[in-house]
Amino acid sequence: MKMGFRWYGEGNDTVTLDEIRQIPGVETIVWSLHHKPAGEVWETAEIEAEIARITSISDQAAARGVTKRFDAEVVESVNVHESIKLGRTVLGRSRDEAIENYITTIRRLGRAGVKVVCYNFMPVFDWLRTDLWHPLPDGSTALYYEKAVVDQMSPEKLIAEMEANSGGLTLPGWEPERLAGFSELSAAYEGVTHEDLYRNYRYFLDAIIPTCAEYDVKMGVHPDDPPFDLFGWPRVVSTKQDLGTVLSLNDSPYHGLTLCLGSFSANPDQDAVDAVRTYLDRIHFSHVRNIKHLPNGDFTEVAHRAQEGSVDTVGIMKAYAEAGYTGYIRPDHGRHLWDENTTRRPRPGYGLYDRALGIQYLLGVWDTVRYPG
C-alpha cells in the first residue's frame, strides 16, 4: 500500500510540499492540472513540469538536509466532459472529440509515469455539501450536508452558495467554466435515464481502455457524492450494486474503482468494509474518511477515528491490510483545525492538520495488522 496526500499545486494550495513531506508515511502526491477544463488535452510540457515540481527537492530544503522525495503516480482527476456522459455534442464539444482528447491525455500521463487516474461520472457537478465550515462540538469545523436545504434549494442557488463560501479557492467539480454552462447542461439532462448513462459510460470505457492497457494507466471511478440522485439527474455509481454494474461494463483490470468510503457511506445503509472485501481486486485507489449520520438525514464529516462517526475506518484498514493491498490510499476531507478556522483558511475540507492526523491513525491500524508484536 502506498499512502498519498492530495495537493492542488503551487500557488493553488494553502499546504506546501515541504509541509506534506514531514507527515510520516506519505509517499505519493495526488495531483492534477486544475486549470485544465474538462475535454481539453493536457500538454506534455505541463504534465512534465508539474511532476518535476512534485518529485524534486528545493535548493533551500536540500541545504537543510532534506532528502525525502515523493512520486507523482496518481492523478485526481482527469475530468470527463459532459458530452461523453450525455453521448452527444454539448458545450461546444462532441463526444468523440472529447474522448479522443481524453485518450491523448492518458497516453501522455502514462509516458510520464502516472499509474492511476481518478475520475467520476456524475452529471453536471460533483460532490455536494450545504455548509463548508460547519461548527463541531470540539471547536473545529467541517463539511456538512443538510438534507432539508437540498430538498428545498434550486441548483442555481446552491451554485451561488458554494461560490460565496469557497474562500476564493476553486473547488473541484465546481469550476467556473463548468458552471457557466449550467443552463445548457440542465436542459440537456432532461429525460436522461440511468440506462442512458450506463450505455454512454460503456462507450467511453471501450474507447479508452485499450490505451490504458498499452500505457499501463489504471482508471479508478469515484463513487457519487452523495450516493443518490440529485435534482432529478441520474447517478450511476452510488450503491454496491452500482459498483458491480459499472465494473461489468468492461472486464479489463485497467477499469476499476477509486473507492471513496466517505462518499459511499453517505448512504447509511451501505457497508464500507463489505464493499472493500467484495471489490478489492478492482480497487486501484481508495479514499478513507469518516462521516457521522444524523437521524434527520443530515451528515457531517468528522475525524478519521472510527469512534468519531458512522464509518468503520478500523475495519476498512484491517480489510486492506489483511489482503496485503498494494494500491494507493489517501485520507480525505479533514476538519479545519486551529488557525485554519481563522488566519490560514484552506480549501474547504483540505487543510493540513486533520489529514495529517488521519494518516497517522490509518497507518496505525495498518501497522497493527501487518506488523503485529
Short mmCIF file of C-alpha atoms in Angstrom, two decimals:
data_model
loop_
_atom_site.label_atom_id
_atom_site.label_comp_id
_atom_site.label_asym_id
_atom_site.label_seq_id
_atom_site.Cartn_x
_atom_site.Cartn_y
_atom_site.Cartn_z
CA MET A 1 0.00 0.00 0.00
CA LYS A 2 1.20 3.50 -0.80
CA MET A 3 -0.09 6.42 1.25
CA GLY A 4 -0.89 9.59 -0.67
CA PHE A 5 -1.85 13.19 0.03
CA ARG A 6 -3.90 15.36 -2.31
CA TRP A 7 -2.19 18.59 -3.33
CA TYR A 8 -3.68 21.31 -5.54
CA GLY A 9 -0.44 22.78 -6.84
CA GLU A 10 1.90 25.63 -6.17
CA GLY A 11 0.00 28.88 -5.67
CA ASN A 12 -3.29 26.98 -5.56
CA ASP A 13 -3.00 25.30 -2.16
CA THR A 14 -2.51 26.59 1.38
CA VAL A 15 -0.44 23.46 2.14
CA THR A 16 3.12 23.20 0.83
CA LEU A 17 5.04 20.16 -0.36
CA ASP A 18 7.62 20.76 2.37
CA GLU A 19 4.86 20.54 4.99
CA ILE A 20 3.48 17.34 3.48
CA ARG A 21 6.99 15.90 3.42
CA GLN A 22 7.04 15.95 7.23
CA ILE A 23 3.98 13.67 7.53
CA PRO A 24 5.34 10.17 8.23
CA GLY A 25 4.33 7.56 5.68
CA VAL A 26 3.34 9.79 2.77
CA GLU A 27 4.95 8.58 -0.46
CA THR A 28 2.63 9.80 -3.23
CA ILE A 29 1.37 13.25 -4.10
CA VAL A 30 -2.10 13.04 -5.64
CA TRP A 31 -2.24 15.86 -8.18
CA SER A 32 -3.96 17.30 -11.21
CA LEU A 33 -3.73 20.17 -13.65
CA HIS A 34 -6.59 22.03 -12.08
CA HIS A 35 -6.61 24.82 -14.62
CA LYS A 36 -7.48 22.43 -17.46
CA PRO A 37 -11.22 22.37 -18.29
CA ALA A 38 -12.89 19.03 -18.93
CA GLY A 39 -12.49 17.97 -22.54
CA GLU A 40 -9.16 19.70 -23.16
CA VAL A 41 -5.91 17.87 -23.89
CA TRP A 42 -3.23 18.01 -21.19
CA GLU A 43 0.00 19.20 -22.80
CA THR A 44 3.17 17.15 -22.29
CA ALA A 45 5.16 20.15 -21.10
CA GLU A 46 2.54 20.97 -18.44
CA ILE A 47 2.50 17.37 -17.19
CA GLU A 48 6.27 17.14 -17.02
CA ALA A 49 6.59 20.48 -15.25
CA GLU A 50 4.10 19.53 -12.53
CA ILE A 51 5.68 16.13 -11.99
CA ALA A 52 9.12 17.71 -11.74
CA ARG A 53 7.79 20.17 -9.17
CA ILE A 54 6.38 17.32 -7.08
CA THR A 55 9.32 14.94 -7.29
CA SER A 56 12.14 17.46 -6.80
CA ILE A 57 13.55 19.00 -3.63
CA SER A 58 14.12 22.74 -3.49
CA ASP A 59 17.65 24.04 -3.04
CA GLN A 60 16.64 25.58 0.29
CA ALA A 61 15.28 22.25 1.56
CA ALA A 62 18.32 20.35 0.31
CA ALA A 63 20.56 22.81 2.15
CA ARG A 64 18.71 21.88 5.34
CA GLY A 65 19.46 18.22 4.75
CA VAL A 66 16.07 17.23 3.33
CA THR A 67 16.27 14.06 1.22
CA LYS A 68 12.73 12.61 1.29
CA ARG A 69 11.15 12.57 -2.17
CA PHE A 70 7.63 11.96 -3.45
CA ASP A 71 6.36 10.18 -6.50
CA ALA A 72 3.52 11.57 -8.66
CA GLU A 73 1.89 8.32 -9.71
CA VAL A 74 -1.76 9.25 -9.02
CA VAL A 75 -3.78 11.94 -10.80
CA GLU A 76 -7.06 13.19 -9.34
CA SER A 77 -8.80 13.99 -11.56
CA VAL A 78 -8.93 13.99 -15.35
CA ASN A 79 -12.49 15.30 -15.62
CA VAL A 80 -14.92 13.68 -18.06
CA HIS A 81 -16.62 16.13 -20.41
CA GLU A 82 -20.41 16.26 -20.23
CA SER A 83 -20.68 15.32 -23.93
CA ILE A 84 -19.27 11.89 -23.01
CA LYS A 85 -21.85 11.38 -20.27
CA LEU A 86 -24.69 12.57 -22.48
CA GLY A 87 -23.50 10.83 -25.63
CA ARG A 88 -23.91 13.91 -27.81
CA THR A 89 -22.48 17.34 -28.52
CA VAL A 90 -22.87 19.80 -25.66
CA LEU A 91 -20.98 22.89 -24.52
CA GLY A 92 -19.47 23.14 -27.98
CA ARG A 93 -17.72 19.77 -27.99
CA SER A 94 -18.71 16.41 -29.47
CA ARG A 95 -18.45 13.14 -27.58
CA ASP A 96 -15.86 11.62 -29.92
CA GLU A 97 -13.69 14.74 -29.85
CA ALA A 98 -13.77 14.77 -26.04
CA ILE A 99 -12.90 11.05 -25.91
CA GLU A 100 -10.01 11.46 -28.34
CA ASN A 101 -8.64 14.28 -26.19
CA TYR A 102 -9.03 12.09 -23.10
CA ILE A 103 -7.10 9.28 -24.79
CA THR A 104 -4.29 11.67 -25.73
CA THR A 105 -4.07 12.81 -22.12
CA ILE A 106 -3.93 9.23 -20.82
CA ARG A 107 -1.16 8.43 -23.29
CA ARG A 108 0.88 11.41 -22.13
CA LEU A 109 0.31 10.66 -18.45
CA GLY A 110 1.38 7.06 -18.95
CA ARG A 111 4.58 8.12 -20.69
CA ALA A 112 5.28 10.41 -17.72
CA GLY A 113 4.96 7.56 -15.22
CA VAL A 114 1.42 8.05 -13.91
CA LYS A 115 -0.11 4.74 -12.78
CA VAL A 116 -3.67 5.65 -11.69
CA VAL A 117 -6.18 8.23 -12.89
CA CYS A 118 -9.16 9.04 -10.67
CA TYR A 119 -12.29 10.44 -12.30
CA ASN A 120 -16.05 10.48 -11.79
CA PHE A 121 -19.16 10.10 -13.93
CA MET A 122 -21.51 12.43 -12.03
CA PRO A 123 -23.83 14.66 -14.09
CA VAL A 124 -23.37 18.46 -14.07
CA PHE A 125 -21.34 18.86 -10.88
CA ASP A 126 -19.55 16.64 -8.42
CA TRP A 127 -19.72 16.48 -4.64
CA LEU A 128 -22.33 18.48 -2.78
CA ARG A 129 -22.42 19.97 0.71
CA THR A 130 -24.60 22.74 2.14
CA ASP A 131 -22.12 24.12 4.69
CA LEU A 132 -18.38 24.20 4.07
CA TRP A 133 -17.48 25.45 7.58
CA HIS A 134 -19.96 23.73 9.89
CA PRO A 135 -19.01 24.02 13.59
CA LEU A 136 -18.40 20.79 15.52
CA PRO A 137 -18.61 20.35 19.31
CA ASP A 138 -14.81 20.42 19.71
CA GLY A 139 -14.47 23.85 18.05
CA SER A 140 -13.27 22.59 14.70
CA THR A 141 -15.32 22.97 11.51
CA ALA A 142 -16.11 20.53 8.71
CA LEU A 143 -18.15 19.96 5.57
CA TYR A 144 -21.84 19.34 6.26
CA TYR A 145 -24.82 18.06 4.27
CA GLU A 146 -28.29 19.27 5.34
CA LYS A 147 -30.97 17.24 3.62
CA ALA A 148 -33.80 19.74 4.11
CA VAL A 149 -31.76 22.50 2.50
CA VAL A 150 -31.01 20.41 -0.59
CA ASP A 151 -34.64 19.30 -0.82
CA GLN A 152 -35.76 22.96 -0.95
CA MET A 153 -32.86 24.60 -2.81
CA SER A 154 -32.55 25.08 -6.55
CA PRO A 155 -29.27 24.12 -8.25
CA GLU A 156 -28.75 27.78 -9.18
CA LYS A 157 -28.94 28.92 -5.55
CA LEU A 158 -26.64 26.08 -4.48
CA ILE A 159 -24.05 27.15 -7.05
CA ALA A 160 -24.16 30.71 -5.72
CA GLU A 161 -23.76 29.49 -2.12
CA MET A 162 -20.73 27.33 -3.00
CA GLU A 163 -19.03 30.20 -4.82
CA ALA A 164 -19.67 32.56 -1.92
CA ASN A 165 -18.19 30.20 0.68
CA SER A 166 -15.15 28.80 -1.15
CA GLY A 167 -12.74 31.31 0.38
CA GLY A 168 -11.56 32.42 -3.05
CA LEU A 169 -10.14 28.99 -3.91
CA THR A 170 -11.58 26.96 -6.77
CA LEU A 171 -13.46 23.83 -5.75
CA PRO A 172 -13.03 20.65 -7.82
CA GLY A 173 -16.27 19.85 -9.58
CA TRP A 174 -17.46 23.43 -9.19
CA GLU A 175 -15.10 25.08 -11.67
CA PRO A 176 -16.41 28.40 -13.09
CA GLU A 177 -16.08 27.29 -16.71
CA ARG A 178 -18.18 24.21 -15.98
CA LEU A 179 -20.88 26.10 -14.10
CA ALA A 180 -21.03 28.82 -16.76
CA GLY A 181 -22.80 26.28 -18.95
CA PHE A 182 -25.25 25.21 -16.27
CA SER A 183 -28.43 26.25 -18.13
CA GLU A 184 -27.43 24.30 -21.22
CA LEU A 185 -26.47 21.25 -19.16
CA SER A 186 -29.65 21.33 -17.09
CA ALA A 187 -31.72 21.27 -20.27
CA ALA A 188 -29.54 18.58 -21.84
CA TYR A 189 -30.04 16.20 -18.90
CA GLU A 190 -33.83 16.49 -19.00
CA GLY A 191 -35.21 13.00 -19.55
CA VAL A 192 -31.81 11.27 -19.34
CA THR A 193 -32.09 7.93 -17.51
CA HIS A 194 -29.72 5.73 -15.56
CA GLU A 195 -29.70 3.32 -18.50
CA ASP A 196 -28.65 6.16 -20.82
CA LEU A 197 -25.71 6.99 -18.59
CA TYR A 198 -24.60 3.34 -18.34
CA ARG A 199 -24.76 3.00 -22.12
CA ASN A 200 -22.66 6.11 -22.64
CA TYR A 201 -20.29 5.02 -19.89
CA ARG A 202 -19.66 1.69 -21.67
CA TYR A 203 -18.93 3.57 -24.91
CA PHE A 204 -16.36 5.71 -23.08
CA LEU A 205 -14.65 2.74 -21.45
CA ASP A 206 -14.49 0.71 -24.65
CA ALA A 207 -12.79 3.69 -26.30
CA ILE A 208 -10.17 4.48 -23.66
CA ILE A 209 -9.24 1.15 -22.03
CA PRO A 210 -7.03 -0.15 -24.88
CA THR A 211 -4.84 2.95 -24.46
CA CYS A 212 -4.85 2.49 -20.67
CA ALA A 213 -3.59 -1.08 -21.12
CA GLU A 214 -0.94 -0.01 -23.64
CA TYR A 215 0.44 2.70 -21.35
CA ASP A 216 -0.17 0.91 -18.03
CA VAL A 217 -2.57 3.50 -16.60
CA LYS A 218 -5.37 2.22 -14.38
CA MET A 219 -8.67 4.11 -14.27
CA GLY A 220 -10.47 4.43 -10.93
CA VAL A 221 -14.01 5.81 -10.90
CA HIS A 222 -15.02 7.74 -7.78
CA PRO A 223 -18.45 6.97 -6.23
CA ASP A 224 -21.16 9.59 -6.45
CA ASP A 225 -21.01 12.07 -3.59
CA PRO A 226 -23.52 11.89 -2.06
CA PRO A 227 -24.56 8.49 -3.43
CA PHE A 228 -28.07 9.17 -4.67
CA ASP A 229 -29.82 11.11 -7.44
CA LEU A 230 -29.94 14.89 -7.12
CA PHE A 231 -32.22 17.47 -8.75
CA GLY A 232 -33.69 14.76 -10.98
CA TRP A 233 -30.31 13.91 -12.56
CA PRO A 234 -29.42 10.22 -12.57
CA ARG A 235 -26.34 8.98 -10.72
CA VAL A 236 -24.97 5.56 -11.57
CA VAL A 237 -22.02 4.95 -9.19
CA SER A 238 -23.86 5.13 -5.88
CA THR A 239 -24.66 1.71 -4.40
CA LYS A 240 -22.77 -1.55 -4.02
CA GLN A 241 -24.91 -2.92 -6.85
CA ASP A 242 -23.96 0.11 -8.98
CA LEU A 243 -20.28 -0.62 -8.40
CA GLY A 244 -20.79 -4.14 -9.68
CA THR A 245 -22.71 -2.89 -12.69
CA VAL A 246 -20.02 -0.34 -13.51
CA LEU A 247 -17.25 -2.93 -13.26
CA SER A 248 -19.21 -5.26 -15.55
CA LEU A 249 -19.22 -2.61 -18.30
CA ASN A 250 -15.64 -3.54 -19.14
CA ASP A 251 -13.75 -6.55 -17.79
CA SER A 252 -10.26 -5.11 -18.16
CA PRO A 253 -8.23 -4.85 -14.94
CA TYR A 254 -7.39 -1.33 -16.08
CA HIS A 255 -11.00 -0.36 -15.37
CA GLY A 256 -11.57 -0.16 -11.64
CA LEU A 257 -12.52 1.94 -8.65
CA THR A 258 -11.34 4.88 -6.63
CA LEU A 259 -13.33 3.61 -3.67
CA CYS A 260 -14.08 6.67 -1.56
CA LEU A 261 -15.52 5.17 1.60
CA GLY A 262 -16.82 8.50 2.89
CA SER A 263 -18.86 9.16 -0.23
CA PHE A 264 -20.05 5.56 -0.41
CA SER A 265 -21.04 5.61 3.28
CA ALA A 266 -23.10 8.78 2.97
CA ASN A 267 -25.92 6.31 2.39
CA PRO A 268 -26.28 4.89 5.93
CA ASP A 269 -27.48 1.53 4.61
CA GLN A 270 -24.16 0.77 2.91
CA ASP A 271 -21.37 -1.33 4.45
CA ALA A 272 -17.97 0.11 3.61
CA VAL A 273 -15.97 -2.90 4.85
CA ASP A 274 -18.10 -5.26 2.79
CA ALA A 275 -17.53 -3.11 -0.30
CA VAL A 276 -13.75 -3.24 0.21
CA ARG A 277 -13.74 -7.01 0.60
CA THR A 278 -16.09 -7.53 -2.37
CA TYR A 279 -14.26 -5.39 -4.91
CA LEU A 280 -10.70 -5.50 -3.58
CA ASP A 281 -9.10 -6.73 -6.81
CA ARG A 282 -10.57 -3.80 -8.76
CA ILE A 283 -9.80 -1.03 -6.23
CA HIS A 284 -6.88 0.90 -7.65
CA PHE A 285 -7.13 3.86 -5.27
CA SER A 286 -9.08 4.47 -2.06
CA HIS A 287 -10.11 7.50 -0.01
CA VAL A 288 -10.64 6.63 3.64
CA ARG A 289 -12.55 9.09 5.80
CA ASN A 290 -15.32 9.25 8.35
CA ILE A 291 -18.75 10.87 8.47
CA LYS A 292 -21.43 10.96 11.13
CA HIS A 293 -25.07 10.36 10.21
CA LEU A 294 -27.85 12.25 11.95
CA PRO A 295 -31.40 10.87 12.32
CA ASN A 296 -32.97 13.52 10.03
CA GLY A 297 -30.85 12.52 7.01
CA ASP A 298 -28.09 15.09 7.53
CA PHE A 299 -24.46 14.07 7.80
CA THR A 300 -21.28 15.80 8.86
CA GLU A 301 -17.67 14.97 8.24
CA VAL A 302 -15.69 14.20 11.37
CA ALA A 303 -12.23 12.99 12.42
CA HIS A 304 -10.90 9.81 10.81
CA ARG A 305 -11.07 7.85 14.09
CA ALA A 306 -13.80 5.20 13.85
CA GLN A 307 -15.44 6.14 17.16
CA GLU A 308 -16.00 9.71 15.95
CA GLY A 309 -18.57 8.80 13.32
CA SER A 310 -20.52 6.15 11.44
CA VAL A 311 -17.81 4.68 9.18
CA ASP A 312 -15.75 1.71 10.39
CA THR A 313 -12.38 3.12 9.41
CA VAL A 314 -10.63 0.48 11.54
CA GLY A 315 -12.47 -2.33 9.75
CA ILE A 316 -11.66 -0.74 6.38
CA MET A 317 -7.93 -0.54 7.05
CA LYS A 318 -7.90 -4.04 8.53
CA ALA A 319 -9.55 -5.37 5.38
CA TYR A 320 -6.91 -3.70 3.21
CA ALA A 321 -4.05 -4.81 5.46
CA GLU A 322 -5.20 -8.42 5.78
CA ALA A 323 -5.40 -8.66 1.99
CA GLY A 324 -1.95 -7.12 1.50
CA TYR A 325 -3.43 -4.34 -0.60
CA THR A 326 -0.84 -2.86 -2.98
CA GLY A 327 -2.81 0.10 -4.36
CA TYR A 328 -2.94 3.73 -3.25
CA ILE A 329 -4.78 5.18 -0.25
CA ARG A 330 -5.19 8.73 0.96
CA PRO A 331 -7.07 10.43 3.79
CA ASP A 332 -9.94 12.50 2.55
CA HIS A 333 -11.81 15.60 3.65
CA GLY A 334 -10.49 16.65 7.03
CA ARG A 335 -11.81 19.01 9.64
CA HIS A 336 -10.44 22.55 9.75
CA LEU A 337 -8.34 22.88 12.91
CA TRP A 338 -6.71 25.66 14.90
CA ASP A 339 -5.58 28.57 12.69
CA GLU A 340 -7.34 27.02 9.69
CA ASN A 341 -10.53 28.50 11.11
CA THR A 342 -9.00 31.96 11.49
CA THR A 343 -5.89 33.11 9.63
CA ARG A 344 -4.94 30.13 7.46
CA ARG A 345 -8.18 29.30 5.71
CA PRO A 346 -7.65 26.30 3.43
CA ARG A 347 -9.71 24.97 0.56
CA PRO A 348 -12.76 23.54 2.40
CA GLY A 349 -12.00 20.01 3.56
CA TYR A 350 -8.36 20.18 2.52
CA GLY A 351 -6.40 21.65 5.39
CA LEU A 352 -3.13 20.23 6.64
CA TYR A 353 -3.60 19.19 10.23
CA ASP A 354 -6.58 16.83 10.30
CA ARG A 355 -5.47 14.99 7.18
CA ALA A 356 -2.03 14.53 8.75
CA LEU A 357 -3.67 13.20 11.92
CA GLY A 358 -5.86 10.95 9.80
CA ILE A 359 -2.87 9.44 8.03
CA GLN A 360 -1.28 8.50 11.34
CA TYR A 361 -4.49 6.88 12.52
CA LEU A 362 -4.95 4.89 9.32
CA LEU A 363 -1.32 3.80 9.27
CA GLY A 364 -1.58 2.80 12.91
CA VAL A 365 -4.31 0.31 12.05
CA TRP A 366 -2.34 -0.90 9.02
CA ASP A 367 0.82 -1.41 11.06
CA THR A 368 -1.04 -3.24 13.82
CA VAL A 369 -2.25 -5.81 11.29
CA ARG A 370 0.83 -6.02 9.07
CA TYR A 371 3.50 -5.82 11.77
CA PRO A 372 1.98 -7.23 14.99
CA GLY A 373 4.04 -7.59 18.14
#
